[in-house]
Coordinates of C-alpha atoms in Angstrom, one line a residue:
Chain A
X1 CA -20.9 -10.4 -1.9
X2 CA -23.3 -13.2 -1.6
X3 CA -22.3 -16.8 -1.8
X4 CA -26.0 -17.5 -1.6
X5 CA -26.2 -16.8 -5.3
X6 CA -24.5 -20.0 -6.0
X7 CA -26.7 -22.2 -3.9
X8 CA -28.9 -23.4 -6.8
X9 CA -25.8 -25.0 -8.2
X10 CA -25.6 -27.0 -5.1
X11 CA -28.9 -28.6 -5.7
X12 CA -27.6 -30.0 -9.0
X13 CA -24.3 -31.1 -7.5
X14 CA -24.2 -34.9 -7.0
X15 CA -25.4 -35.8 -3.5
X16 CA -23.0 -38.2 -2.0
X17 CA -24.6 -41.3 -0.6
X18 CA -24.0 -42.0 3.1
X19 CA -20.4 -43.1 3.0
X20 CA -19.6 -46.6 4.1
X21 CA -16.3 -45.6 5.6
X22 CA -15.2 -49.1 6.4
X23 CA -16.0 -50.7 3.1
X24 CA -13.1 -50.4 0.7
X25 CA -15.3 -50.0 -2.4
X26 CA -17.3 -47.3 -0.7
X27 CA -14.2 -45.3 0.1
X28 CA -13.0 -45.6 -3.5
X29 CA -16.3 -44.4 -4.8
X30 CA -16.2 -41.5 -2.4
X31 CA -12.7 -40.6 -3.5
X32 CA -13.8 -40.7 -7.2
X33 CA -16.7 -38.5 -6.3
X34 CA -14.5 -36.0 -4.6
X35 CA -12.2 -35.9 -7.6
X36 CA -15.1 -35.3 -9.9
X37 CA -16.3 -32.5 -7.7
X38 CA -12.8 -31.1 -7.7
X39 CA -12.6 -30.9 -11.4
X40 CA -16.0 -29.2 -11.5
X41 CA -14.8 -26.7 -8.9
X42 CA -11.7 -26.0 -10.9
X43 CA -13.5 -25.5 -14.2
X44 CA -14.7 -21.9 -13.8
X45 CA -11.2 -20.7 -12.8
X46 CA -9.5 -22.6 -15.6
X47 CA -11.9 -21.2 -18.2
X48 CA -11.3 -17.7 -16.9
X49 CA -7.5 -18.1 -16.9
X50 CA -7.7 -19.6 -20.4
X51 CA -9.6 -16.5 -21.5
X52 CA -7.5 -13.8 -19.8
X53 CA -4.1 -15.4 -19.7
X54 CA -3.5 -18.3 -22.1
X55 CA -5.4 -16.9 -25.1
X56 CA -3.9 -13.3 -24.9
X57 CA -0.4 -14.8 -24.4
X58 CA -0.9 -17.0 -27.5
X59 CA -2.2 -14.1 -29.5
X60 CA 0.7 -11.9 -28.4
X61 CA 3.2 -14.5 -29.5
X62 CA 1.3 -14.9 -32.8
X63 CA 1.5 -11.1 -33.4
X64 CA 5.3 -11.3 -33.0
X65 CA 5.3 -13.4 -36.3
X66 CA 3.3 -10.8 -38.2
X67 CA 3.6 -7.3 -39.4
X68 CA 0.6 -6.2 -37.4
X69 CA 0.3 -2.4 -36.8
X70 CA -2.3 -0.2 -35.2
X71 CA -4.2 -0.1 -38.5
X72 CA -4.2 -3.8 -39.3
X73 CA -4.4 -5.4 -35.9
X74 CA -8.2 -5.8 -36.0
X75 CA -9.1 -6.2 -39.7
X76 CA -6.9 -9.3 -40.3
X77 CA -4.9 -7.6 -43.0
X78 CA -1.6 -8.1 -41.2
X79 CA 0.7 -10.7 -42.8
X80 CA 2.7 -13.5 -41.5
X81 CA 6.4 -12.6 -41.7
X82 CA 7.9 -15.6 -39.9
X83 CA 10.9 -14.7 -37.8
X84 CA 11.5 -11.4 -39.6
X85 CA 10.6 -9.4 -36.5
X86 CA 13.2 -11.3 -34.5
X87 CA 16.0 -11.3 -37.1
X88 CA 15.9 -10.8 -40.8
X89 CA 18.8 -11.2 -43.2
X90 CA 18.6 -9.4 -46.5
X91 CA 21.1 -9.1 -49.3
X92 CA 21.2 -5.8 -51.1
X93 CA 21.8 -5.6 -54.8
X94 CA 25.5 -4.7 -54.3
X95 CA 25.9 -7.9 -52.3
X96 CA 26.0 -6.2 -48.9
X97 CA 24.3 -8.3 -46.2
X98 CA 22.0 -6.5 -43.8
X99 CA 20.5 -7.8 -40.6
X100 CA 17.3 -6.3 -39.2
X101 CA 15.0 -7.2 -36.3
X102 CA 14.8 -7.0 -32.5
X103 CA 17.7 -9.4 -31.9
X104 CA 20.1 -7.2 -33.7
X105 CA 18.6 -3.9 -32.4
X106 CA 21.0 -2.0 -30.2
X107 CA 18.0 -0.4 -28.3
X108 CA 16.7 -3.8 -27.4
X109 CA 20.0 -5.0 -26.0
X110 CA 20.4 -1.7 -24.1
X111 CA 17.0 -2.4 -22.5
X112 CA 17.9 -6.0 -21.7
X113 CA 21.1 -4.8 -20.0
X114 CA 19.2 -2.1 -18.1
X115 CA 16.7 -4.6 -16.9
X116 CA 19.3 -7.1 -15.8
X117 CA 21.4 -4.4 -14.1
X118 CA 18.4 -3.0 -12.4
X119 CA 17.1 -6.4 -11.2
X120 CA 20.5 -7.5 -9.9
X121 CA 21.2 -4.3 -8.0
X122 CA 17.7 -3.7 -6.7
X123 CA 17.1 -7.3 -5.5
X124 CA 20.6 -7.4 -4.0
X125 CA 20.1 -4.2 -2.1
X126 CA 16.6 -5.2 -1.0
X127 CA 17.9 -8.5 0.3
X128 CA 20.6 -7.0 2.4
X129 CA 18.4 -4.2 3.7
X130 CA 15.4 -6.4 4.1
X131 CA 17.5 -8.8 6.2
X132 CA 18.6 -6.0 8.4
X133 CA 15.1 -4.7 8.9
X134 CA 13.8 -8.2 9.5
X135 CA 16.6 -8.8 12.2
X136 CA 15.5 -5.6 13.9
X137 CA 11.9 -6.6 13.8
X138 CA 12.7 -10.0 15.1
X139 CA 14.3 -8.6 18.3
X140 CA 11.9 -7.8 21.2
X141 CA 11.7 -4.2 22.0
X142 CA 9.2 -1.5 22.8
X143 CA 7.4 -0.1 19.8
X144 CA 8.0 -3.0 17.6
X145 CA 4.4 -2.9 16.4
X146 CA 4.9 0.7 15.5
X147 CA 7.9 0.0 13.3
X148 CA 6.2 -2.8 11.5
X149 CA 3.3 -0.5 10.8
X150 CA 5.6 2.2 9.6
X151 CA 7.4 -0.1 7.1
X152 CA 4.0 -1.2 5.7
X153 CA 3.4 2.3 4.5
X154 CA 5.9 2.3 1.5
X155 CA 4.5 -1.1 0.6
X156 CA 0.9 0.2 0.5
X157 CA 1.6 3.3 -1.5
X158 CA 0.7 2.8 -5.2
X159 CA 3.8 2.7 -7.4
X160 CA 2.4 5.6 -9.4
X161 CA 2.1 7.7 -6.3
X162 CA 5.6 6.8 -5.1
X163 CA 7.0 7.6 -8.5
X164 CA 5.4 11.0 -8.3
X165 CA 6.4 11.6 -4.6
X166 CA 10.0 10.8 -5.2
X167 CA 10.0 12.6 -8.6
X168 CA 9.1 15.7 -6.5
X169 CA 11.6 15.0 -3.8
X170 CA 14.4 14.3 -6.4
X171 CA 13.4 17.4 -8.5
X172 CA 16.5 19.2 -9.6
X173 CA 15.4 22.7 -8.7
X174 CA 13.0 22.4 -5.8
X175 CA 13.7 18.9 -4.5
X176 CA 14.2 18.3 -0.9
X177 CA 16.9 15.6 -1.5
X178 CA 19.2 18.0 -3.2
X179 CA 18.4 20.6 -0.4
X180 CA 19.3 18.1 2.3
X181 CA 22.5 16.8 0.6
X182 CA 23.7 20.4 0.0
X183 CA 22.8 21.2 3.6
X184 CA 25.2 18.6 5.0
X185 CA 27.8 19.3 2.3
X186 CA 27.6 16.0 0.4
X187 CA 27.1 17.8 -2.9
X188 CA 27.9 21.4 -3.8
X189 CA 25.3 21.9 -6.6
X190 CA 21.9 20.4 -7.3
X191 CA 21.8 17.1 -9.2
X192 CA 19.2 16.5 -11.9
X193 CA 18.6 13.0 -10.5
X194 CA 15.9 11.8 -12.9
X195 CA 17.0 13.7 -16.0
X196 CA 20.8 13.1 -16.1
X197 CA 21.8 9.8 -17.6
X198 CA 24.4 9.2 -14.9
X199 CA 21.9 9.3 -12.0
X200 CA 18.6 8.2 -13.6
X201 CA 19.3 4.6 -12.7
X202 CA 20.3 5.6 -9.2
X203 CA 17.0 7.5 -8.8
X204 CA 15.0 4.5 -10.0
X205 CA 16.9 2.2 -7.6
X206 CA 16.3 4.5 -4.6
X207 CA 12.6 4.5 -5.2
X208 CA 12.3 0.8 -5.9
X209 CA 14.4 -0.2 -2.9
X210 CA 12.4 2.2 -0.7
X211 CA 9.1 0.7 -1.8
X212 CA 9.9 -3.0 -1.9
X213 CA 12.3 -3.6 0.9
X214 CA 9.4 -3.9 3.4
X215 CA 8.0 -6.8 1.4
X216 CA 11.4 -8.5 1.5
X217 CA 11.7 -7.8 5.2
X218 CA 8.3 -9.2 6.0
X219 CA 9.0 -12.5 4.1
X220 CA 12.3 -12.9 5.8
X221 CA 10.8 -12.0 9.2
X222 CA 8.3 -14.8 8.8
X223 CA 11.2 -17.2 8.1
X224 CA 13.1 -15.8 11.2
X225 CA 10.1 -16.4 13.4
X226 CA 10.2 -20.0 12.6
X227 CA 13.7 -20.4 14.0
X228 CA 13.2 -21.7 17.6
X229 CA 14.2 -19.2 20.3
X230 CA 16.0 -21.9 22.3
X231 CA 18.5 -22.1 19.5
X232 CA 19.7 -18.6 20.3
X233 CA 19.6 -19.3 24.0
X234 CA 21.8 -22.3 23.6
X235 CA 24.2 -20.5 21.4
X236 CA 24.4 -17.7 24.0
X237 CA 25.1 -20.1 26.8
X238 CA 27.8 -21.7 24.7
X239 CA 29.3 -18.2 24.3
X240 CA 29.2 -18.2 20.5
X241 CA 29.5 -14.8 18.9
X242 CA 26.1 -13.6 17.5
X243 CA 27.6 -12.9 14.1
X244 CA 28.7 -16.5 13.9
X245 CA 25.3 -17.7 15.1
X246 CA 23.7 -15.7 12.3
X247 CA 25.9 -17.2 9.5
X248 CA 26.0 -20.7 10.9
X249 CA 22.6 -21.2 12.3
X250 CA 20.1 -18.6 11.3
X251 CA 21.0 -18.2 7.6
X252 CA 20.8 -21.9 6.7
X253 CA 17.5 -22.2 8.5
X254 CA 15.9 -19.2 6.7
X255 CA 17.3 -20.1 3.3
X256 CA 14.0 -21.4 2.0
X257 CA 12.3 -18.1 3.0
X258 CA 15.0 -16.1 1.4
X259 CA 14.9 -18.1 -1.9
X260 CA 11.2 -17.5 -2.2
X261 CA 11.4 -13.8 -1.3
X262 CA 14.2 -13.3 -3.9
X263 CA 12.3 -15.0 -6.7
X264 CA 9.1 -13.0 -6.0
X265 CA 11.1 -9.8 -6.1
X266 CA 13.3 -10.8 -9.1
X267 CA 10.2 -11.5 -11.2
X268 CA 8.8 -8.1 -10.2
X269 CA 12.0 -6.4 -11.1
X270 CA 12.4 -8.1 -14.4
X271 CA 9.0 -6.9 -15.6
X272 CA 9.2 -3.4 -14.1
X273 CA 7.3 -0.8 -16.0
X274 CA 5.3 1.9 -14.1
X275 CA 8.2 3.3 -12.0
X276 CA 10.5 3.8 -14.9
X277 CA 7.8 4.9 -17.3
X278 CA 6.9 7.7 -14.8
X279 CA 10.1 8.6 -13.1
X280 CA 12.5 8.7 -16.0
X281 CA 10.3 8.6 -19.1
X282 CA 12.9 9.7 -21.7
X283 CA 16.1 8.2 -20.3
X284 CA 17.9 5.6 -22.4
X285 CA 19.9 4.6 -19.3
X286 CA 16.9 3.3 -17.5
X287 CA 14.5 2.1 -20.3
X288 CA 13.7 -1.6 -19.6
X289 CA 12.3 -4.4 -21.7
X290 CA 8.7 -3.7 -20.6
X291 CA 9.0 0.0 -21.3
X292 CA 10.5 -0.4 -24.7
X293 CA 7.9 -3.0 -25.7
X294 CA 5.1 -0.7 -24.5
X295 CA 6.6 2.2 -26.4
X296 CA 6.7 0.1 -29.6
X297 CA 3.1 -1.1 -29.1
X298 CA 1.3 2.0 -27.9
X299 CA 3.3 4.9 -29.1
X300 CA 4.5 3.6 -32.4
X301 CA 1.6 1.2 -33.0
X302 CA 4.1 -1.5 -34.2
X303 CA 2.3 -4.6 -32.8
X304 CA 4.7 -7.0 -34.6
X305 CA 7.9 -5.6 -33.1
X306 CA 6.3 -4.8 -29.7
X307 CA 5.0 -8.3 -29.4
X308 CA 8.3 -9.7 -30.4
X309 CA 9.9 -7.8 -27.5
X310 CA 7.2 -8.9 -25.1
X311 CA 7.6 -12.5 -26.2
X312 CA 11.3 -12.3 -25.7
X313 CA 10.8 -10.9 -22.2
X314 CA 8.4 -13.7 -21.5
X315 CA 10.9 -16.3 -22.6
X316 CA 13.7 -14.7 -20.6
X317 CA 11.6 -14.7 -17.5
X318 CA 10.4 -18.2 -18.0
X319 CA 14.0 -19.4 -18.5
X320 CA 15.1 -17.5 -15.4
X321 CA 12.4 -19.1 -13.3
X322 CA 13.2 -22.6 -14.4
X323 CA 16.9 -22.2 -13.9
X324 CA 16.3 -20.7 -10.4
X325 CA 14.0 -23.4 -9.3
X326 CA 16.4 -26.0 -10.5
X327 CA 19.5 -24.5 -8.9
X328 CA 17.8 -23.4 -5.7
X329 CA 15.6 -26.5 -5.5
X330 CA 12.8 -24.2 -4.3
X331 CA 9.6 -26.0 -3.3
X332 CA 7.2 -23.3 -4.1
X333 CA 4.1 -25.5 -4.0
X334 CA 5.0 -27.0 -0.6
X335 CA 3.7 -30.1 -2.2
X336 CA 6.8 -32.4 -2.5
X337 CA 7.7 -35.4 -0.5
Chain B
X1 CA 26.8 -4.3 31.8
X2 CA 28.8 -1.2 30.8
X3 CA 29.0 -2.0 27.1
X4 CA 25.3 -2.8 26.8
X5 CA 23.9 0.8 26.9
X6 CA 25.6 1.9 23.7
X7 CA 24.5 -1.2 21.9
X8 CA 20.9 -0.4 22.9
X9 CA 21.4 3.2 21.8
X10 CA 22.7 2.0 18.4
X11 CA 19.8 -0.4 18.1
X12 CA 17.3 2.3 18.7
X13 CA 19.1 4.7 16.4
X14 CA 18.6 2.0 13.7
X15 CA 15.0 1.7 14.6
X16 CA 14.4 5.4 14.3
X17 CA 16.2 5.5 11.0
X18 CA 14.0 2.8 9.6
X19 CA 10.9 4.5 10.7
X20 CA 12.0 7.9 9.4
X21 CA 13.0 6.6 6.0
X22 CA 9.8 4.6 5.7
X23 CA 7.5 7.5 6.6
X24 CA 9.3 10.7 5.5
X25 CA 8.4 10.6 1.8
X26 CA 4.7 10.4 2.5
X27 CA 5.0 13.1 5.2
X28 CA 6.7 15.3 2.7
X29 CA 3.9 14.7 0.2
X30 CA 1.4 15.7 2.8
X31 CA 3.3 18.9 3.6
X32 CA 3.6 19.8 -0.1
X33 CA -0.1 19.2 -0.7
X34 CA -0.9 21.7 2.0
X35 CA 1.2 24.5 0.5
X36 CA 0.8 26.8 -2.5
X37 CA 2.5 29.6 -4.2
X38 CA 6.2 30.1 -3.4
X39 CA 6.0 28.0 -0.2
X40 CA 5.4 25.0 -2.4
X41 CA 8.8 25.5 -4.0
X42 CA 10.8 26.0 -0.9
X43 CA 12.1 22.7 0.7
X44 CA 11.0 22.6 4.3
X45 CA 10.4 20.2 7.1
X46 CA 7.3 21.7 8.6
X47 CA 4.5 23.2 6.6
X48 CA 5.0 26.9 6.1
X49 CA 1.4 27.4 5.5
X50 CA -1.8 25.3 5.5
X51 CA -4.2 25.7 2.7
X52 CA -6.6 23.1 1.2
X53 CA -6.6 24.8 -2.2
X54 CA -4.8 21.9 -3.9
X55 CA -7.4 19.5 -2.6
X56 CA -10.2 21.7 -3.8
X57 CA -8.5 22.0 -7.2
X58 CA -8.1 18.3 -7.6
X59 CA -11.6 17.5 -6.5
X60 CA -13.4 20.1 -8.5
X61 CA -11.3 20.3 -11.7
X62 CA -11.2 17.5 -14.2
X63 CA -12.6 14.1 -13.5
X64 CA -10.6 13.0 -10.5
X65 CA -13.6 12.2 -8.4
X66 CA -14.9 10.1 -11.2
X67 CA -11.6 8.3 -11.4
X68 CA -11.9 7.4 -7.7
X69 CA -15.3 6.0 -8.4
X70 CA -13.9 4.0 -11.3
X71 CA -11.1 2.6 -9.2
X72 CA -13.4 1.6 -6.4
X73 CA -15.9 -0.1 -8.8
X74 CA -13.2 -1.9 -10.8
X75 CA -11.2 -3.1 -7.8
X76 CA -14.3 -4.1 -5.9
X77 CA -15.9 -6.1 -8.7
X78 CA -12.6 -7.7 -9.6
X79 CA -12.0 -8.9 -6.1
X80 CA -15.5 -10.2 -5.5
X81 CA -15.3 -12.1 -8.8
X82 CA -11.9 -13.5 -8.0
X83 CA -12.9 -14.7 -4.5
X84 CA -16.0 -16.3 -5.8
X85 CA -14.1 -18.4 -8.3
X86 CA -11.1 -18.9 -6.0
X87 CA -13.0 -20.5 -3.0
X88 CA -14.1 -23.6 -4.9
X89 CA -10.9 -23.8 -6.8
X90 CA -8.7 -23.6 -3.8
X91 CA -10.9 -26.2 -2.0
X92 CA -10.2 -28.6 -4.8
X93 CA -6.5 -27.7 -4.9
X94 CA -5.9 -28.0 -1.1
X95 CA -8.2 -30.8 0.0
X96 CA -8.6 -33.2 -2.8
X97 CA -5.8 -35.4 -4.1
X98 CA -5.9 -35.7 -7.9
X99 CA -3.4 -36.1 -10.7
X100 CA -1.7 -33.0 -12.0
X101 CA -2.4 -31.0 -8.8
X102 CA 1.2 -30.0 -8.3
X103 CA 1.6 -28.9 -12.0
X104 CA -1.7 -27.0 -11.8
X105 CA -0.5 -25.1 -8.7
X106 CA 2.8 -24.2 -10.4
X107 CA 0.9 -23.0 -13.4
X108 CA -1.3 -20.8 -11.3
X109 CA 1.7 -19.4 -9.5
X110 CA 3.3 -18.8 -12.8
X111 CA 0.4 -16.9 -14.2
X112 CA 0.3 -14.6 -11.1
X113 CA 3.9 -13.7 -11.7
X114 CA 3.6 -13.3 -15.4
X115 CA 5.0 -10.1 -17.0
X116 CA 1.9 -8.2 -17.9
X117 CA 3.5 -6.8 -21.0
X118 CA 3.6 -10.3 -22.4
X119 CA -0.2 -10.5 -22.8
X120 CA -0.7 -6.8 -23.5
X121 CA -1.2 -6.9 -27.3
X122 CA -3.3 -10.1 -27.1
X123 CA -5.5 -8.6 -24.3
X124 CA -5.8 -5.4 -26.3
X125 CA -7.2 -7.4 -29.2
X126 CA -9.5 -9.4 -26.9
X127 CA -10.8 -6.2 -25.2
X128 CA -11.6 -4.6 -28.5
X129 CA -13.2 -7.8 -29.9
X130 CA -15.5 -7.9 -26.9
X131 CA -16.3 -4.3 -27.3
X132 CA -15.0 -3.4 -23.9
X133 CA -12.3 -0.9 -24.8
X134 CA -12.5 2.3 -22.8
X135 CA -14.9 0.8 -20.3
X136 CA -14.4 -0.4 -16.7
X137 CA -15.1 -4.0 -17.8
X138 CA -12.0 -4.1 -19.8
X139 CA -10.1 -3.6 -16.6
X140 CA -12.2 -6.0 -14.5
X141 CA -11.5 -8.6 -17.1
X142 CA -7.8 -8.0 -17.4
X143 CA -7.2 -7.6 -13.7
X144 CA -8.5 -11.2 -13.3
X145 CA -5.2 -12.3 -14.7
X146 CA -3.4 -11.4 -11.5
X147 CA -6.1 -11.3 -8.8
X148 CA -7.5 -14.8 -9.6
X149 CA -4.2 -16.7 -9.4
X150 CA -3.2 -14.8 -6.4
X151 CA -6.4 -15.4 -4.4
X152 CA -6.4 -19.1 -5.4
X153 CA -2.8 -19.4 -4.3
X154 CA -3.2 -17.8 -0.9
X155 CA -6.6 -19.4 -0.1
X156 CA -5.1 -22.8 -1.0
X157 CA -2.3 -22.4 1.5
X158 CA -4.8 -21.2 4.1
X159 CA -7.1 -24.1 3.5
X160 CA -4.3 -26.7 3.5
X161 CA -3.7 -25.7 7.1
X162 CA -7.2 -26.4 8.3
X163 CA -7.4 -29.7 10.3
X164 CA -8.5 -32.7 8.4
X165 CA -10.8 -33.8 11.2
X166 CA -13.5 -31.2 10.6
X167 CA -13.8 -32.3 7.1
X168 CA -13.8 -36.0 8.0
X169 CA -16.7 -35.5 10.3
X170 CA -18.7 -33.8 7.6
X171 CA -17.9 -36.6 5.1
X172 CA -19.1 -39.2 7.6
X173 CA -22.3 -37.2 7.9
X174 CA -22.7 -37.6 4.2
X175 CA -22.0 -34.0 3.2
X176 CA -21.2 -33.3 -0.5
X177 CA -18.1 -31.4 -1.4
X178 CA -20.3 -28.3 -2.1
X179 CA -21.9 -28.5 1.4
X180 CA -18.4 -29.0 2.9
X181 CA -17.2 -25.8 1.3
X182 CA -20.2 -23.6 2.1
X183 CA -21.2 -25.0 5.5
X184 CA -17.8 -26.1 7.0
X185 CA -15.0 -24.2 5.3
X186 CA -16.5 -20.9 4.5
X187 CA -17.3 -19.9 8.1
X188 CA -13.7 -20.8 9.0
X189 CA -12.3 -19.0 6.0
X190 CA -13.8 -15.5 6.6
X191 CA -10.6 -14.1 8.1
X192 CA -8.6 -15.5 5.1
X193 CA -11.1 -14.1 2.7
X194 CA -10.8 -10.6 4.2
X195 CA -7.0 -10.7 4.0
X196 CA -6.8 -12.1 0.5
X197 CA -9.6 -9.8 -0.7
X198 CA -7.8 -6.8 0.7
X199 CA -4.5 -7.7 -0.8
X200 CA -6.1 -8.3 -4.2
X201 CA -8.0 -5.0 -3.9
X202 CA -4.7 -3.2 -3.3
X203 CA -3.2 -4.9 -6.3
X204 CA -6.1 -3.9 -8.5
X205 CA -6.3 -0.4 -7.1
X206 CA -2.6 0.2 -7.9
X207 CA -2.4 -1.4 -11.3
X208 CA -1.1 1.0 -14.0
X209 CA -0.2 -0.7 -17.3
X210 CA -3.5 -2.2 -18.3
X211 CA -5.4 0.9 -17.0
X212 CA -3.2 3.1 -19.1
X213 CA -3.6 1.0 -22.2
X214 CA -7.3 0.1 -22.1
X215 CA -8.8 3.5 -21.4
X216 CA -8.6 6.6 -23.4
X217 CA -11.0 9.2 -22.1
X218 CA -10.6 11.1 -18.9
X219 CA -13.8 9.9 -17.5
X220 CA -12.8 6.2 -17.7
X221 CA -9.4 6.5 -16.1
X222 CA -8.6 4.9 -12.8
X223 CA -6.8 6.7 -10.0
X224 CA -3.2 5.8 -10.9
X225 CA -3.6 6.8 -14.5
X226 CA -5.4 10.0 -13.5
X227 CA -2.4 10.9 -11.2
X228 CA 0.1 10.0 -13.8
X229 CA -1.5 12.2 -16.5
X230 CA -2.5 15.1 -14.2
X231 CA -1.2 18.1 -16.0
X232 CA -1.2 21.8 -15.4
X233 CA -2.1 24.8 -17.6
X234 CA 0.8 24.1 -19.9
X235 CA 2.9 21.1 -20.7
X236 CA 6.0 22.4 -19.0
X237 CA 4.3 23.3 -15.7
X238 CA 3.8 20.3 -13.6
X239 CA 1.1 20.9 -10.9
X240 CA 3.1 19.4 -8.0
X241 CA 0.6 20.7 -5.4
X242 CA -2.3 19.0 -7.1
X243 CA -0.4 15.8 -7.8
X244 CA 0.6 15.6 -4.1
X245 CA -3.0 16.3 -3.0
X246 CA -4.3 13.6 -5.3
X247 CA -1.6 11.2 -4.1
X248 CA -2.5 11.8 -0.4
X249 CA -6.3 11.4 -1.2
X250 CA -5.8 7.9 -2.7
X251 CA -3.1 6.8 -0.3
X252 CA -4.6 7.6 3.0
X253 CA -7.5 5.1 2.8
X254 CA -5.0 2.4 1.8
X255 CA -2.7 3.2 4.7
X256 CA -5.6 3.2 7.1
X257 CA -6.8 -0.2 5.8
X258 CA -3.2 -1.5 6.0
X259 CA -2.8 -0.3 9.6
X260 CA -6.1 -1.8 10.7
X261 CA -5.5 -5.1 9.1
X262 CA -1.7 -5.1 9.8
X263 CA -1.4 -8.6 11.2
X264 CA -3.7 -10.2 8.7
X265 CA -1.9 -8.6 5.8
X266 CA 1.5 -9.8 7.0
X267 CA 0.0 -13.3 7.4
X268 CA -1.5 -13.2 3.9
X269 CA 1.7 -11.9 2.3
X270 CA 3.8 -14.6 3.8
X271 CA 1.3 -17.4 3.5
X272 CA 2.2 -17.9 -0.2
X273 CA 5.9 -18.2 0.5
X274 CA 7.4 -19.5 3.6
X275 CA 6.2 -23.1 3.7
X276 CA 9.3 -24.8 2.4

């Protein structure tokens, strides 16, 4: 990668005159110049983001108001149908009122419920387990580096690979999980983890928690490391029980770190696609909003309805973020005050 | 002191448990990838046999090697491109005070955490209009949606922490913002660039949804899609041995990288978050 490629641009960039640091007007001029340069520096990024994020988002939302299908998406023959993809009321000749559209679709609400259920349980579990792992890593002991290296492994493994790995381990006939659980007598016959509707969600949760707890743990650990050590020393001298110290001192201090970690994870969980698409492809008990929308778009070629679902997901996530930031008063930009 | 030893024992038991749970699935994938025939289908804790047949199969049949090449190319180009744009942008965001900076930062963070499915149909249209469908460039373009905001965000937090004095000295010397970036900040930023680049590379390397949607032929697939669609002689027969071999092949380099850059990665992961 050569930054030298960009040097010619530097020649065109306005050369700042020698700053008269003490003169008020010179400083103001310098400031103006820096702001001009800042806008120039931001421009390429903004253009790129407009092209790959803002425009496609706008188009996806626009598709949700049309009857676009795989055949009409490119030739402009799709028609504007207003909110019909969301909800459409029609009166039959016999006076019977019919409702159609995503918002009255049982499959959609099933997917919403699955997504919410999955997000709540997975983020909750990851928070508790991540906290435990972080507390362990925050203690000083021999081999701490080794443990930290080990927990980075699940994080580094591609989701597709972990879905495959666990799919194999959870296999009903040859899976090592069934083998182990039968070995210690937890179950008396093999469970079809990924195929059975009772256990499919559990399987997905196991894999997700395994893969993403390390991320949670590392973020919480970073928070823990900012708690001054003297605090613990002082509490120890005062004879306060460690559990009490944790809830009264540590937890309030690492609250910002936890809030940030939770929202990062929650956003990931709400949009989950790959793991469920690969681990439990046919299961109604795990299908999420992203998976359902993808199915509609790619398998059925229904761009109108698929985009309606993706737009609703976008709105739900945006609403969640705004609510969370308001309630948690999270300062993500570190820019306030 | 009597009660201390069992606490220590309990603590180390916890430590061992964490390590085993973290590492075992990958270990099991390695074992499986080294077995064939009936050994493959018997659960075991040590390999019953060692054969590299699965690896040979994966690397010689189909287009898996090509997929590895595609993934390296796509992730590499995406990351270089994102870093190039991000260095100047994050200088502006971290060192210059201007109106709307906070809002812009929040927007960038918002884009990086966007549900990918929300832009899928729009991107699909864009990719086709630009004639990029089923080419690596479709993925380079679409991966920018998460690599660019991410690199900008992390580099901004890194740059914000650099002392103001070095920049002031340069300003007094009459250096333009461009010179400040290239001559003053860039040399200090190398470690951050490596970290951010590595994290963005891993993100692009692992991406699945766009890769699945924007490629159709076997030769254009990236590694995750190739592994997801790896199939055996018949639909029913899932080639677990080959899948595990392929998984090990693409995961080992990542794990090696992660272990080498362990400290930097942890710093990069947490740089975005724990400022508050």
